[in-house]
Short mmCIF file of C-alpha atoms in Angstrom, two decimals:
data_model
loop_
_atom_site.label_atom_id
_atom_site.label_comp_id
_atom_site.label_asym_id
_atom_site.label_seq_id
_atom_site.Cartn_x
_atom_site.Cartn_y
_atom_site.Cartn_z
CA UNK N 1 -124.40 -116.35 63.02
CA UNK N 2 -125.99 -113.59 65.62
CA UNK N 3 -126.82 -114.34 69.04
CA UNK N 4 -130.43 -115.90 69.28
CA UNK N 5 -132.59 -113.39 71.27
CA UNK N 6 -136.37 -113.30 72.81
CA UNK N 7 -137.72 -110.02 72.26
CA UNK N 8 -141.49 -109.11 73.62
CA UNK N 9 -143.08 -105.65 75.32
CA UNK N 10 -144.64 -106.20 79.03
CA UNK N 11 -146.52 -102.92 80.35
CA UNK N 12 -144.54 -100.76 78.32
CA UNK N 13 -141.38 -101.71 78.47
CA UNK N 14 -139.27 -104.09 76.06
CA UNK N 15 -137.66 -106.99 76.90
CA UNK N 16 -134.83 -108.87 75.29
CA UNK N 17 -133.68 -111.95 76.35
CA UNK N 18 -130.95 -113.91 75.39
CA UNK N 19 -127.89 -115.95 77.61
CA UNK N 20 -124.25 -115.16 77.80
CA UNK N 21 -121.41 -117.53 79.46
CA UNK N 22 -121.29 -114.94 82.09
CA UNK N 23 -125.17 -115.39 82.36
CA UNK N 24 -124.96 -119.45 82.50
CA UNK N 25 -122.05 -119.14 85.23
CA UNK N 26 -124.05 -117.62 87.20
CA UNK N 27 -127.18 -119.74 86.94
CA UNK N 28 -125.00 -122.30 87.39
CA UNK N 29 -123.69 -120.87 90.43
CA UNK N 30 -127.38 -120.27 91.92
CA UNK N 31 -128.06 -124.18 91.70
CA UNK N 32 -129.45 -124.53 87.92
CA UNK N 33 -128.10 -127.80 86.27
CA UNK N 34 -128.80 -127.84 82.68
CA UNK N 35 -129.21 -131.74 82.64
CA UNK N 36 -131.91 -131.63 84.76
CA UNK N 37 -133.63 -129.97 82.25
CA UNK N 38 -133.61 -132.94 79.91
CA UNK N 39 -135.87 -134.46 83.05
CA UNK N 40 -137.98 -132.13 84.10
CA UNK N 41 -138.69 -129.20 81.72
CA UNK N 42 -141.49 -127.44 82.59
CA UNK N 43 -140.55 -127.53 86.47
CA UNK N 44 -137.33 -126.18 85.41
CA UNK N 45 -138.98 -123.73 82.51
CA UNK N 46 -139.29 -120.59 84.99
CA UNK N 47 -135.53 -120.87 86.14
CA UNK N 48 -134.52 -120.71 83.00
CA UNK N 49 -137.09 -118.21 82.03
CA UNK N 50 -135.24 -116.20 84.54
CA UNK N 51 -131.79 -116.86 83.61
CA UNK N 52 -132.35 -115.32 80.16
CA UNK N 53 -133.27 -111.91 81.83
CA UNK N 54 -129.66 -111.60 83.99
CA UNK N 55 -128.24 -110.20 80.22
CA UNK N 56 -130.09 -106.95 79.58
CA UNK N 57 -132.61 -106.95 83.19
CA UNK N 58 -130.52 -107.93 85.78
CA UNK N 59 -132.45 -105.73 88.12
CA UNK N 60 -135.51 -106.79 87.29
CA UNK N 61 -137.96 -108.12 89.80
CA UNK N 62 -138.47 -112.39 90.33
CA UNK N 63 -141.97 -111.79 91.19
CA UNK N 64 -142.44 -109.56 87.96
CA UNK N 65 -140.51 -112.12 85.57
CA UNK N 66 -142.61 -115.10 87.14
CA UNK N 67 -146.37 -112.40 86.07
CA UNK N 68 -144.61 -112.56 82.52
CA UNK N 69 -143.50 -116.30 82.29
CA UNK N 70 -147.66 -116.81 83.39
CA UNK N 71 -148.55 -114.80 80.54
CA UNK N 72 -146.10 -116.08 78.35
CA UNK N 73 -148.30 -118.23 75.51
CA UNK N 74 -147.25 -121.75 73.78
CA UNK N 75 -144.72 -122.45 76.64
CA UNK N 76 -143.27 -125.50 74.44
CA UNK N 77 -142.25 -123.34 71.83
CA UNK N 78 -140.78 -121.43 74.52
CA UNK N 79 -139.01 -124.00 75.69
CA UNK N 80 -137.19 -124.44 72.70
CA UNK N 81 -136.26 -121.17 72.20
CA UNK N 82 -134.95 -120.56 75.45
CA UNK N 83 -133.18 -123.97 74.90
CA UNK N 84 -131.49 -123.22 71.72
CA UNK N 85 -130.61 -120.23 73.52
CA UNK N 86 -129.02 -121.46 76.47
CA UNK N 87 -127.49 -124.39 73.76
CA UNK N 88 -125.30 -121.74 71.66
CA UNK N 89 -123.25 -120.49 74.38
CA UNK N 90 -122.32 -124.30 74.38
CA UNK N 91 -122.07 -125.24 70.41
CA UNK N 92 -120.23 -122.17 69.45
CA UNK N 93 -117.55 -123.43 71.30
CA UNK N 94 -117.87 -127.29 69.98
CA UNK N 95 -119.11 -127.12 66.21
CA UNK N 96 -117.31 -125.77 63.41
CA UNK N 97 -119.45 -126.00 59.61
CA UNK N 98 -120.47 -129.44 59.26
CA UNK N 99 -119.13 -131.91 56.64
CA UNK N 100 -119.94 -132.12 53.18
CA UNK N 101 -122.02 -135.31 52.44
CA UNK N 102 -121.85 -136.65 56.17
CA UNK N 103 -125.37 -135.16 57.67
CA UNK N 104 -128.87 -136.67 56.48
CA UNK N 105 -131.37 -134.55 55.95
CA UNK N 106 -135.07 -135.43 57.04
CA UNK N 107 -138.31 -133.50 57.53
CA UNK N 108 -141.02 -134.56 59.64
CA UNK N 109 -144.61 -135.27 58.24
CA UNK N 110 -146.46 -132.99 60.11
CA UNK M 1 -144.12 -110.72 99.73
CA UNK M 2 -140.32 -110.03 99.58
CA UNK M 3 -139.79 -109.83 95.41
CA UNK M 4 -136.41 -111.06 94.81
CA UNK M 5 -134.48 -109.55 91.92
CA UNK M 6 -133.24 -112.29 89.62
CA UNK M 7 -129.62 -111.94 90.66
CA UNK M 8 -130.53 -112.83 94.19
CA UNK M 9 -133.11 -115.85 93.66
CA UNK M 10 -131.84 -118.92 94.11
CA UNK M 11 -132.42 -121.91 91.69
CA UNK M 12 -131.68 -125.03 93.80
CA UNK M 13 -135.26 -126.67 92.54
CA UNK M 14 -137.55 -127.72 95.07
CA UNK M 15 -137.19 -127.86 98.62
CA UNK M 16 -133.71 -126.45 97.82
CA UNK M 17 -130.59 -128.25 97.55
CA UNK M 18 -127.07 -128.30 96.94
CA UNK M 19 -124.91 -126.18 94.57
CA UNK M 20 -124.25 -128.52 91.37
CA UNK M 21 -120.63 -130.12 91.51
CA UNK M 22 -118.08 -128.55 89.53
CA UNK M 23 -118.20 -131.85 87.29
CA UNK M 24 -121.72 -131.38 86.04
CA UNK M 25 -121.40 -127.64 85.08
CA UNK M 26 -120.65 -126.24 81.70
CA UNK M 27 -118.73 -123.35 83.73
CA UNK M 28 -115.88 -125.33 84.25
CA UNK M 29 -115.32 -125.73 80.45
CA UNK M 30 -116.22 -122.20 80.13
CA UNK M 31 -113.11 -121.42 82.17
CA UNK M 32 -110.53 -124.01 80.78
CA UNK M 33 -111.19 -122.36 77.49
CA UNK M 34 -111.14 -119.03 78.36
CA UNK M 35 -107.10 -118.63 78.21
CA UNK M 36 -107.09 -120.35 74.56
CA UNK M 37 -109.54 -117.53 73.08
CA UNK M 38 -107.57 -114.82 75.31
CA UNK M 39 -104.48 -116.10 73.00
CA UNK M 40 -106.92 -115.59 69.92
CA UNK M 41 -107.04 -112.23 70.63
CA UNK M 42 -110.70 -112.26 72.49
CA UNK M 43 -111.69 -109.64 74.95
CA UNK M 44 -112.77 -110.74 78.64
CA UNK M 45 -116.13 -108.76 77.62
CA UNK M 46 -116.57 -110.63 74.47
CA UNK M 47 -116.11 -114.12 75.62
CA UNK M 48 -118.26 -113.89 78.54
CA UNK M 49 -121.02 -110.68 77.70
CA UNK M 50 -120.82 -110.51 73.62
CA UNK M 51 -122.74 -112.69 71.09
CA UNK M 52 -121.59 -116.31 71.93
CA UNK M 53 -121.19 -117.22 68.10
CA UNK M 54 -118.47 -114.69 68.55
CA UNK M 55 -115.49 -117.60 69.15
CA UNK M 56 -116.40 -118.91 65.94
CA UNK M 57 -115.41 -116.10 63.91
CA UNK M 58 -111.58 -116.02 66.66
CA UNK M 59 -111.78 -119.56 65.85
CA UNK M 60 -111.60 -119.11 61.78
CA UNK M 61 -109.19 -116.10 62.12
CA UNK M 62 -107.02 -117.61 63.98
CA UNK M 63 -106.42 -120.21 60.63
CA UNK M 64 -106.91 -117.80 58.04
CA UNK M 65 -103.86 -116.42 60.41
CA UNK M 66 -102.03 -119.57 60.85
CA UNK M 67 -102.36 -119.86 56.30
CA UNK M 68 -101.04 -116.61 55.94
CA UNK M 69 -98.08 -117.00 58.28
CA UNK M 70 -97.58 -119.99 56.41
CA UNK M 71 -97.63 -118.92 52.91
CA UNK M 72 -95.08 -115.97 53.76
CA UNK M 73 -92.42 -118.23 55.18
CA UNK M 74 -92.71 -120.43 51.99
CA UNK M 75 -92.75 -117.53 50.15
CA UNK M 76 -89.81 -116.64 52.03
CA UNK M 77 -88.36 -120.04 50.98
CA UNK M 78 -89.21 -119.12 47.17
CA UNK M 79 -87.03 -116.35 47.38
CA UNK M 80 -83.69 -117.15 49.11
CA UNK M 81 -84.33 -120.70 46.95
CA UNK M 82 -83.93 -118.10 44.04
CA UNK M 83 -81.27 -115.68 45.24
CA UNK M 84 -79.20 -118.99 45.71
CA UNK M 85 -79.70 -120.19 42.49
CA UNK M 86 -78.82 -116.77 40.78
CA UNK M 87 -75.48 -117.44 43.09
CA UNK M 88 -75.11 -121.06 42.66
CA UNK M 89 -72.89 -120.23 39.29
CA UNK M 90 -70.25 -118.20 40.38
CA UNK M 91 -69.61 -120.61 43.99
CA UNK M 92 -69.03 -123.66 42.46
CA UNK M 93 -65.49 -124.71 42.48
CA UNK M 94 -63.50 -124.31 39.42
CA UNK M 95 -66.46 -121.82 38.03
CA UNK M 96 -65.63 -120.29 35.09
CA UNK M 97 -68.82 -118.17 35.76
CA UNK M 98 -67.39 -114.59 36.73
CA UNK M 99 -71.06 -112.78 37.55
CA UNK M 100 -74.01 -113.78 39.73
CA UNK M 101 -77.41 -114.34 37.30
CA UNK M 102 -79.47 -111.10 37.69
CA UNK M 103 -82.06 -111.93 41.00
CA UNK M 104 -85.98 -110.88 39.79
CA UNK M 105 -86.30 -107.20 39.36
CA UNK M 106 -90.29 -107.74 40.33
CA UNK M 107 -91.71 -109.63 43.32
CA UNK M 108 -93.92 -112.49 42.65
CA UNK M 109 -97.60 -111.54 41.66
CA UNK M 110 -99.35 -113.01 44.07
CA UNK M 111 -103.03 -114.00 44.15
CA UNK M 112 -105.69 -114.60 46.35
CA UNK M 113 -109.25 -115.31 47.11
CA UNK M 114 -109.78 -111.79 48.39
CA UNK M 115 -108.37 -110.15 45.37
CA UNK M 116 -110.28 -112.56 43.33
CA UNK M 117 -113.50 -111.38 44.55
CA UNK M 118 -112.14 -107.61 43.68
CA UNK M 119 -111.31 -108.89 40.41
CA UNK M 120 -114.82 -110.34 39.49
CA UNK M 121 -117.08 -107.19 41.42
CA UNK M 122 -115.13 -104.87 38.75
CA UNK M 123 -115.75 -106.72 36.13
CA UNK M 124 -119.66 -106.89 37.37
CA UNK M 125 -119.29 -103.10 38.01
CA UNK M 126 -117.71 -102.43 34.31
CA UNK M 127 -120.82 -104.69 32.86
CA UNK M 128 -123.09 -102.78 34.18
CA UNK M 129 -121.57 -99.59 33.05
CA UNK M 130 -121.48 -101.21 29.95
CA UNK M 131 -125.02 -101.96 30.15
CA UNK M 132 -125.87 -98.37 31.04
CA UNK M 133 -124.05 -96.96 28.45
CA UNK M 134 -125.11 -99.19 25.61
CA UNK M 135 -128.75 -97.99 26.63
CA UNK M 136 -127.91 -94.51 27.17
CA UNK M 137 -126.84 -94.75 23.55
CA UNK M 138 -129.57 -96.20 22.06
CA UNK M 139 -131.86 -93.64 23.60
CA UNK M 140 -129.76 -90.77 22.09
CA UNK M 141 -129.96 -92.31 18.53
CA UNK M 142 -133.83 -93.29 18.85
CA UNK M 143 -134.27 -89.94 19.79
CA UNK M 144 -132.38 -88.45 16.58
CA UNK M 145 -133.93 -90.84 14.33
CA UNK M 146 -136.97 -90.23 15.80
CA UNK M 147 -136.66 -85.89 15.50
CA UNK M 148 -135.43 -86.92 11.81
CA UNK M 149 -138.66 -88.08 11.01
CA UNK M 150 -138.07 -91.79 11.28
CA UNK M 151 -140.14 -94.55 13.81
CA UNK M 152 -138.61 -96.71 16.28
CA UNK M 153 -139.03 -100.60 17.10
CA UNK M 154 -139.83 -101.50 13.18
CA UNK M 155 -142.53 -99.41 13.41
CA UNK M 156 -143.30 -97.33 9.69
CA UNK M 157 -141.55 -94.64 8.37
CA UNK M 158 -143.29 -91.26 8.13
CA UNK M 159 -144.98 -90.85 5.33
CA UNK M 160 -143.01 -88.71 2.97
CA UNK M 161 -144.66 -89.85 -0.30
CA UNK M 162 -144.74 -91.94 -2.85
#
């Protein structure tokens, strides 16, 4: 399984985002507490927005990354991206293949 | 009006706050684990820069390494089992065995998944050359039956006559 990334073009210039442990230590070390995510979301959203550019554009501007995350569209799909994201540097250390016969499988109806 | 650079900003939430407590982080697990993958062989680069799904594939080495270190030492086992038994004659007491039995001239023929695989992907690769030349074939003989006057498919013969 390959690293989940965000990839987009802003004025020119591509983007990818996508969290490392090194990335997530140093959120972490800046104040951002993933459970307060589970609370508050979109106030959080930005940060994390943020986070995911320390990877690949480390240098790049807060005021620049907070233009994109305004023009950013369907910010609860983003949210789960980012999220899913930010969750693999976390599961690839917990879950192995899962069990034969031990998960249920379900769709939703919409 | 000062832009901060994303390194610099600070993510305390509103108002700011305190730095989280080393008990609600995921760094801390981060770093208790860090000396387990270094033992699998892991890079400081790749467990903290590279693809995260990377301590997966350590994780599933590090068995496949663990089976294979296991199989040789009972494979090991096999084989001094064996030399002693090709011995075991001539040590008893009161043997009236004068020579050892003859130890295997051949290792065992061993077999695994890999070299399963191998096995199978020839014997696609030999199908379809097969294949290939079956066709090739039965172009070359349409073709002379063809220049010979005959038709292809079940289709009529040239008319020759009566």
């Amino acid at each position: 399984m390959a690293a989940k990334q965000l990839n987009f073009s802003y004025n020119g210039v591509d983007y990818t985002l996508e969290f490392t442990r090194n990335t997530i230590k140093q959120m972490e070390s800046n104040g951002f507490i993933a459970r307060d995510f589970e609370d508050k979301p979109m106030s959080l959203l930005p940060d994390l927005f943020a986070g995911a550019f320390l990877k690949n554009h480390r240098f790049t501007k807060r005021a620049l990354i907070d233009e994109i995350y305004g023009k950013m569209h369907n910010k609860p799909a983003l949210i789960e991206c980012l999220t899913l994201m930010y969750n693999d540097t976390i599961e690839s250390m917990l879950f192995d293949e899962p069990e034969e016969g031990k998960n249920l499988e379900w769709t939703p109806n919409w | 009006m000062d832009s901060e650079l994303v390194s610099d900003s600070e993510f305390y939430g509103e108002g700011g706050g305190t730095p989280p407590s080393r008990s609600s982080t995921y760094t801390q697990y981060f770093e208790k684990l860090f000396p387990y993958y270094l033992s699998l062989g892991m890079s400081y680069e790749q467990y903290w820069d590279d693809d995260p799904w990377l301590v997966k594939a350590y994780r599933k080495a590090w068995e496949l390494k663990q089976e294979t270190v296991n199989q040789n030492l009972w494979l090991q086992g096999m084989y001094i089992y064996e030399a002693l038994c090709c011995v075991a004659p001539i040590i008893r007491a009161f043997s009236k065995v004068k020579k050892p039995l003859p130890y295997r001239s051949e290792p065992y023929e061993l077999k695994n998944e890999v070299s399963e695989i191998r096995k199978e992907l020839r014997q696609h690769r030999n199908d379809d050359m097969a294949k290939s030349a079956l066709e090739a074939f039965a172009l070359r003989f349409n073709k002379n039956f063809q220049e010979k006057g005959g038709a292809t498919n079940g289709g009529q013969r040239g008319d020759t006559g009566s």
